[in-house]
Tab-separated table of C-alpha atoms and ligand atoms in Angstrom:
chain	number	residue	atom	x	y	z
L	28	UNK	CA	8.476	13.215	-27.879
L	29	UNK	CA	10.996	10.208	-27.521
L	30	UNK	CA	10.479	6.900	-25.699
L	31	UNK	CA	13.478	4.606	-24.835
L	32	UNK	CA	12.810	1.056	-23.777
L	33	UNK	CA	14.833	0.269	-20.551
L	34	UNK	CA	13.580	-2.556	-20.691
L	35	UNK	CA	11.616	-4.999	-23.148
L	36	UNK	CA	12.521	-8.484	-22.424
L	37	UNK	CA	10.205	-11.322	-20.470
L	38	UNK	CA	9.429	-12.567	-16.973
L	39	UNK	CA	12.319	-14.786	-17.715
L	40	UNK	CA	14.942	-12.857	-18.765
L	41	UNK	CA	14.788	-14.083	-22.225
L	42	UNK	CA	17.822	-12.827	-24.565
L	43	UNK	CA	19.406	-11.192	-21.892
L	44	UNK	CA	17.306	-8.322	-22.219
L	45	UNK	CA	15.655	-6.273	-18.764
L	46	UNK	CA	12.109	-6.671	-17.575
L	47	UNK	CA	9.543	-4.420	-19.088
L	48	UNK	CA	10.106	-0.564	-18.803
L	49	UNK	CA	9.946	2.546	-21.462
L	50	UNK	CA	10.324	5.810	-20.408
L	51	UNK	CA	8.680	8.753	-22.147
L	52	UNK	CA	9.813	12.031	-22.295
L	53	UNK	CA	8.828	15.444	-24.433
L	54	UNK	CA	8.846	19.351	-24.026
L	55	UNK	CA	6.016	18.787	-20.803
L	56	UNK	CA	6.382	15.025	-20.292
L	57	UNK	CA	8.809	12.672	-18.254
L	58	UNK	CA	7.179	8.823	-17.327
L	59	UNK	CA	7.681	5.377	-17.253
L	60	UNK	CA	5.434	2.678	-19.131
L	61	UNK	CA	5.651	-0.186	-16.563
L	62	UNK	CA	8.854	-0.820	-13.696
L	63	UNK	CA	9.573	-4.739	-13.826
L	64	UNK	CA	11.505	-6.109	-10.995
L	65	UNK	CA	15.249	-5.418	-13.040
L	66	UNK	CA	14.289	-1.714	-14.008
L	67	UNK	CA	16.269	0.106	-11.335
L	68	UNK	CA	19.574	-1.204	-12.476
L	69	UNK	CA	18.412	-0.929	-16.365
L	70	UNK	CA	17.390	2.882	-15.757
L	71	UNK	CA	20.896	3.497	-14.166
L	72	UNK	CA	22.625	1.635	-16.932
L	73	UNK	CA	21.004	4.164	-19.680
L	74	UNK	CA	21.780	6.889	-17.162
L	75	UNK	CA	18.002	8.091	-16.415
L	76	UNK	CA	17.581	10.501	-14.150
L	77	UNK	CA	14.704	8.879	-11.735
L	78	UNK	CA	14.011	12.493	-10.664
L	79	UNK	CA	12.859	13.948	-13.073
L	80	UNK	CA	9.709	11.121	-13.664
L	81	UNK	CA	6.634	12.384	-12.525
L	82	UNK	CA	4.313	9.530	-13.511
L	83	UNK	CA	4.594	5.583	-13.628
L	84	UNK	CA	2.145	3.780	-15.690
L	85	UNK	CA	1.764	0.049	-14.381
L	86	UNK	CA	-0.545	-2.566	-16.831
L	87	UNK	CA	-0.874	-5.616	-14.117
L	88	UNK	CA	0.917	-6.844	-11.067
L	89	UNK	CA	3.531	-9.560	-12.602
L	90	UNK	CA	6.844	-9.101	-11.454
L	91	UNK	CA	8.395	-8.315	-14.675
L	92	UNK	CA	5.926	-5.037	-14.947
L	93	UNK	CA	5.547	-4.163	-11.497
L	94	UNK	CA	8.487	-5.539	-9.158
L	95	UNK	CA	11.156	-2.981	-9.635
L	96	UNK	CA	8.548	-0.242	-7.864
L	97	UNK	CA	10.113	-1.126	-3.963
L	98	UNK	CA	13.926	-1.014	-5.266
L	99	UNK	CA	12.888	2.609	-7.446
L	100	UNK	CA	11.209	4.063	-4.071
L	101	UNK	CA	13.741	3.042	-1.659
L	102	UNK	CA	16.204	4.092	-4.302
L	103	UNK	CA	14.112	7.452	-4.218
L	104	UNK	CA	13.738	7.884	-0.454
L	105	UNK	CA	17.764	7.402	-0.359
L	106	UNK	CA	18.741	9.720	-2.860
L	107	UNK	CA	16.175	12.406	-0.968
L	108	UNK	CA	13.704	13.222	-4.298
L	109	UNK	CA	11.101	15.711	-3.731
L	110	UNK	CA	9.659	15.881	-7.003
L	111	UNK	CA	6.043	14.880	-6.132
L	112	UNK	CA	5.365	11.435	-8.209
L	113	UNK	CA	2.365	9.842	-9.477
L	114	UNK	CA	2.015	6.029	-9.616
L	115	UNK	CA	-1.147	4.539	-11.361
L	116	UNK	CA	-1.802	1.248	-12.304
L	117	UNK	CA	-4.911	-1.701	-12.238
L	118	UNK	CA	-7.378	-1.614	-9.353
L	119	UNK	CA	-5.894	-2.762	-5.807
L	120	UNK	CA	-2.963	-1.387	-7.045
L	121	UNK	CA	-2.660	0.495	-3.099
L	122	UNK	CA	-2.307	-3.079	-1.621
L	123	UNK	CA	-0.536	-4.624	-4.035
L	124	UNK	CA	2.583	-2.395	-3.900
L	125	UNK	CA	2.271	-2.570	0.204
L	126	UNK	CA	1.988	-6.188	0.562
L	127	UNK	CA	5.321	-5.871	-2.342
L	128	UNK	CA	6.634	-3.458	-0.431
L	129	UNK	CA	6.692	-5.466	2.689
L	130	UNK	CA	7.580	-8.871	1.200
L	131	UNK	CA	10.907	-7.002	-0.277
L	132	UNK	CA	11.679	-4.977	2.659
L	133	UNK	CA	9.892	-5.219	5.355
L	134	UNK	CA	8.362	-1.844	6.790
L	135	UNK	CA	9.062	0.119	4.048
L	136	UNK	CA	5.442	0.597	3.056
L	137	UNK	CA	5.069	2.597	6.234
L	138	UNK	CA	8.099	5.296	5.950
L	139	UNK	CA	7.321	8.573	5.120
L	140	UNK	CA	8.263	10.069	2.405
L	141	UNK	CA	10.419	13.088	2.224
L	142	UNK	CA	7.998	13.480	-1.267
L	143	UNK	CA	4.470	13.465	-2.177
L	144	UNK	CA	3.317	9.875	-3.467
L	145	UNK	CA	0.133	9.260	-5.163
L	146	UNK	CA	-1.129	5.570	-6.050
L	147	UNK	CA	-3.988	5.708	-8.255
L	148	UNK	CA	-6.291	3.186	-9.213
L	149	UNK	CA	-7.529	3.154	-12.710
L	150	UNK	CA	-10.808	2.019	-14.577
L	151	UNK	CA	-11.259	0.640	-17.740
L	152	UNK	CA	-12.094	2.817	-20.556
L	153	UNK	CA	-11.760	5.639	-17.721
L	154	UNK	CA	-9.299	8.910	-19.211
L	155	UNK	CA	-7.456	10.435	-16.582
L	156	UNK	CA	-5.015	13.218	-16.903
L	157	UNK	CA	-2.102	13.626	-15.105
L	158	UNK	CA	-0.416	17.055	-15.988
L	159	UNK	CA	0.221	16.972	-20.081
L	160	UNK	CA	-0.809	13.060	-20.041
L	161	UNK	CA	-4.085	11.442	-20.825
L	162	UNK	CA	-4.361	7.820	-20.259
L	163	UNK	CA	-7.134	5.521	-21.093
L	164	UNK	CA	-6.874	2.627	-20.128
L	165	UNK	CA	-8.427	-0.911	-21.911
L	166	UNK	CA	-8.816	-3.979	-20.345
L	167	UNK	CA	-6.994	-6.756	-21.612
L	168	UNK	CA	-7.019	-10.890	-21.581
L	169	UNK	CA	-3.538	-12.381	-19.684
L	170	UNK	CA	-5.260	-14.676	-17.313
L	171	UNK	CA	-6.593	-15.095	-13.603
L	172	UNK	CA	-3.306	-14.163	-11.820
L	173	UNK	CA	-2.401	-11.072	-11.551
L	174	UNK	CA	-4.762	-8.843	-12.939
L	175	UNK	CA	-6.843	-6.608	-13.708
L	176	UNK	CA	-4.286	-6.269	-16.672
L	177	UNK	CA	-5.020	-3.238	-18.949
L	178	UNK	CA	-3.843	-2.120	-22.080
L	179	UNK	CA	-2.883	1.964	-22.670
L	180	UNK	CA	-3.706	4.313	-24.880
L	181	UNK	CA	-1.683	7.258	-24.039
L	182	UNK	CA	-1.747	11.000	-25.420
L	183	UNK	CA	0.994	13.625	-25.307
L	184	UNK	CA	2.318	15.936	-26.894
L	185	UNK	CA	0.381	15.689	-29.953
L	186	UNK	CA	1.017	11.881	-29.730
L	187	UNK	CA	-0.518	8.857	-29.271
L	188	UNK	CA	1.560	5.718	-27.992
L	189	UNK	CA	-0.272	2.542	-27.532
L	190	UNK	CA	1.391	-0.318	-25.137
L	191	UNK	CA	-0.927	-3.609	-25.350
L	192	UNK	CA	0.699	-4.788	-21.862
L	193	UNK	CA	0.557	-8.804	-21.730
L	194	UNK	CA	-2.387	-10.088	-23.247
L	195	UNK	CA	-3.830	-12.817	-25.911
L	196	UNK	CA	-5.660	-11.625	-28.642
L	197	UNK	CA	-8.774	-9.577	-27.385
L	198	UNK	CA	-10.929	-7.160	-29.433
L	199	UNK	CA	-10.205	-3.642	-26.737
L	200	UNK	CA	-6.660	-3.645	-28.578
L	201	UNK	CA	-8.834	-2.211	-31.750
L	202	UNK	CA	-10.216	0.784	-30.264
L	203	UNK	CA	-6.916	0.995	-27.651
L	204	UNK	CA	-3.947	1.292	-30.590
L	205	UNK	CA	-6.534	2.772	-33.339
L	206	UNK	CA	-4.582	5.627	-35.183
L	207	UNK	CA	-1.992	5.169	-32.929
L	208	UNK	CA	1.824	7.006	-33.719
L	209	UNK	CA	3.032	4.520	-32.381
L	210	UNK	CA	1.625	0.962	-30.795
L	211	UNK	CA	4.017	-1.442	-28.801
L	212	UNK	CA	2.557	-4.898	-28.941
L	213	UNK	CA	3.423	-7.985	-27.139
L	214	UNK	CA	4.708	-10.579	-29.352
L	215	UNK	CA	5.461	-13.474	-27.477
L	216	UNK	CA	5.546	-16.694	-30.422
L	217	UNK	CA	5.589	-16.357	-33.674
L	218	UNK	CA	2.516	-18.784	-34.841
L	219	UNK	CA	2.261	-20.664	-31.632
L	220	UNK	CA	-1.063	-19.864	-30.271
L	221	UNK	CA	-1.042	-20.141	-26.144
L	222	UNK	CA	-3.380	-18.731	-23.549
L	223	UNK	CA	-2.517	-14.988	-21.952
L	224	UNK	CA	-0.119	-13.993	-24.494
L	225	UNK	CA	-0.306	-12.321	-28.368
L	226	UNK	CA	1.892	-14.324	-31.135
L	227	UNK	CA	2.666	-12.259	-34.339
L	228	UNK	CA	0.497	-14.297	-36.710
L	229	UNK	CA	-2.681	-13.388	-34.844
L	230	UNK	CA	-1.688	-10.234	-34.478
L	231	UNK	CA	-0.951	-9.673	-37.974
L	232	UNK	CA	-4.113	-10.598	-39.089
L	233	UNK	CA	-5.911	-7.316	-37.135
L	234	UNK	CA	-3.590	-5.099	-38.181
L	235	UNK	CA	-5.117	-3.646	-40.983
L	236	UNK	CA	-8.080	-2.741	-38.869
L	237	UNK	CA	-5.844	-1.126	-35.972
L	238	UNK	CA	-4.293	1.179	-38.272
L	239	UNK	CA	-0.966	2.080	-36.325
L	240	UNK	CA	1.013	4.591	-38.133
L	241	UNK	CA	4.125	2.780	-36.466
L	242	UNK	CA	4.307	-1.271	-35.107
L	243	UNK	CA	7.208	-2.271	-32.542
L	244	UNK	CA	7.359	-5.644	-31.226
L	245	UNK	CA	7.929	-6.274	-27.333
L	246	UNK	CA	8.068	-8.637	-24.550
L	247	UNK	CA	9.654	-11.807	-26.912
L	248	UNK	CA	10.495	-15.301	-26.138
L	249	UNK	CA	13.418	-17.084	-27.453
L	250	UNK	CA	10.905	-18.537	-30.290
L	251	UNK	CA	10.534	-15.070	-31.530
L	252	UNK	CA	14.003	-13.399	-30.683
L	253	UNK	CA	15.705	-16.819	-32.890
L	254	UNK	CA	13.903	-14.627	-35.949
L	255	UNK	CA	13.992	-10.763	-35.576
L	256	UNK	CA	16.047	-10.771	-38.052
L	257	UNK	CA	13.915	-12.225	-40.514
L	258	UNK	CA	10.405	-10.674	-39.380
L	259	UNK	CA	9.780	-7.665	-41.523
L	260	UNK	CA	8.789	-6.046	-38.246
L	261	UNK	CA	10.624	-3.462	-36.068
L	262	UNK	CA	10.951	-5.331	-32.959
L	263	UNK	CA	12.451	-3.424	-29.668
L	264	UNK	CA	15.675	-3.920	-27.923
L	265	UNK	CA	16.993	-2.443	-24.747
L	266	UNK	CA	18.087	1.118	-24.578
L	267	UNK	CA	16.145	1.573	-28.021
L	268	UNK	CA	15.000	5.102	-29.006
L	269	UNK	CA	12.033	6.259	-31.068
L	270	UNK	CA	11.227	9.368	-32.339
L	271	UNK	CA	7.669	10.566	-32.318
Q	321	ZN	ZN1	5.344	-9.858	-18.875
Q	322	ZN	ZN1	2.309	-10.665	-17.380
């Protein structure tokens, strides 16, 4: 399995980089991990064929996880996909994208689509499977706007990838990214402790009981992206590709 961040920057654009996005794909897989309002463009860039994704992930309704979903579907209804595709995400996610939908460009929640379209709302600690996917999904702690935000624990292929979405330090990332191949954190500062969002020193300190085989740090602010360099921690960058 490989997963390529398209995207792993802020709500702000910080360091240049693209909104949150990763795309998965493996011998039975093809998704995205979250579709932030600059994701169209940044899958086009990498040269990702949107046709062949079957399944977007979304962890919570800020526009740097969740606003590129109108561009990708109009982009979609325009290039005339039929691939059936699968969009899950928080509960209310149904309204959420139509009211987005609408605010973008207006009646386009109500054209039909030449393909099938699913929006599914998911519970906490609820698996669902969707084809050669299993998602469970943990809540997580990133405020009273926007929510609810979840964290995912996701297996394929043999695999488990872990994305903490936006949160501050809450106990579900434990059982979420336990074991995981691979667990994508937020780390927004580097020992500056705010509300909603994860710096690196608190994170640190429960890493030993996560366990990850394999840490990458995401979603950075300027504070952290002045000291990658000096971090002793993989930290992503756009167009980035693991190996699972
Ligand atoms: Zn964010
Ligand atoms: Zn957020």
């Amino acid at each position: 399995m490989r997963l390529q961040f398209v995207g792993c920057g802020d709500a702000f654009g910080s360091g240049g980089r693209f909104n949150t996005c990763f795309h998965v794909t493996g011998e039975r897989v093809n998704f995205l991990i979250d579709c932030g309002a600059s994701s169209l463009p940044a899958l086009k860039r990498l040269g990702i064929v949107r046709d062949d994704i079957d399944l977007i992930l979304i962890t919570h309704f800020h526009g740097d996880h969740f606003g590129g979903l109108p561009f990708l579907l109009l982009d979609a209804q325009f290039t005339r996909r039929t691939r059936p595709l699968v969009i899950a995400g928080p509960q209310g996610i149904e309204t959420k994208l139509q009211s987005l939908m609408e605010a973008l460009f207006e009646h386009s929640s109500k054209t039909k689509q030449r393909f099938d379209l699913s929006i599914i709302a998911l519970t906490q600690e609820e698996s669902r499977t969707f084809g050669a996917v299993k998602v469970t999904p943990y809540q997580v702690d990133h405020g009273k706007s926007g929510g609810p935000f979840l964290a995912y624990r996701i297996e394929a292929s043999g695999r488990i990838i872990t994305y903490s979405a936006d949160t501050e330090w809450t106990e579900t990332l434990i059982p979420a990214a336990r074991d995981a191949d691979l667990f994508i954190a937020e780390a927004y500062y580097y020992d500056k402790i705010v509300k909603n969002h994860l710096s690196l020193k608190t994170l640190e300190a429960h890493l030993p009981e996560i366990g990850a085989k394999r840490l990458i740090l995401t979603h950075m602010s300027d504070d952290m992206l002045a000291r990658v360099d000096s971090l002793g921690y993989t930290t992503a960058s756009d167009g980035m590709v693991v190996e699972l």
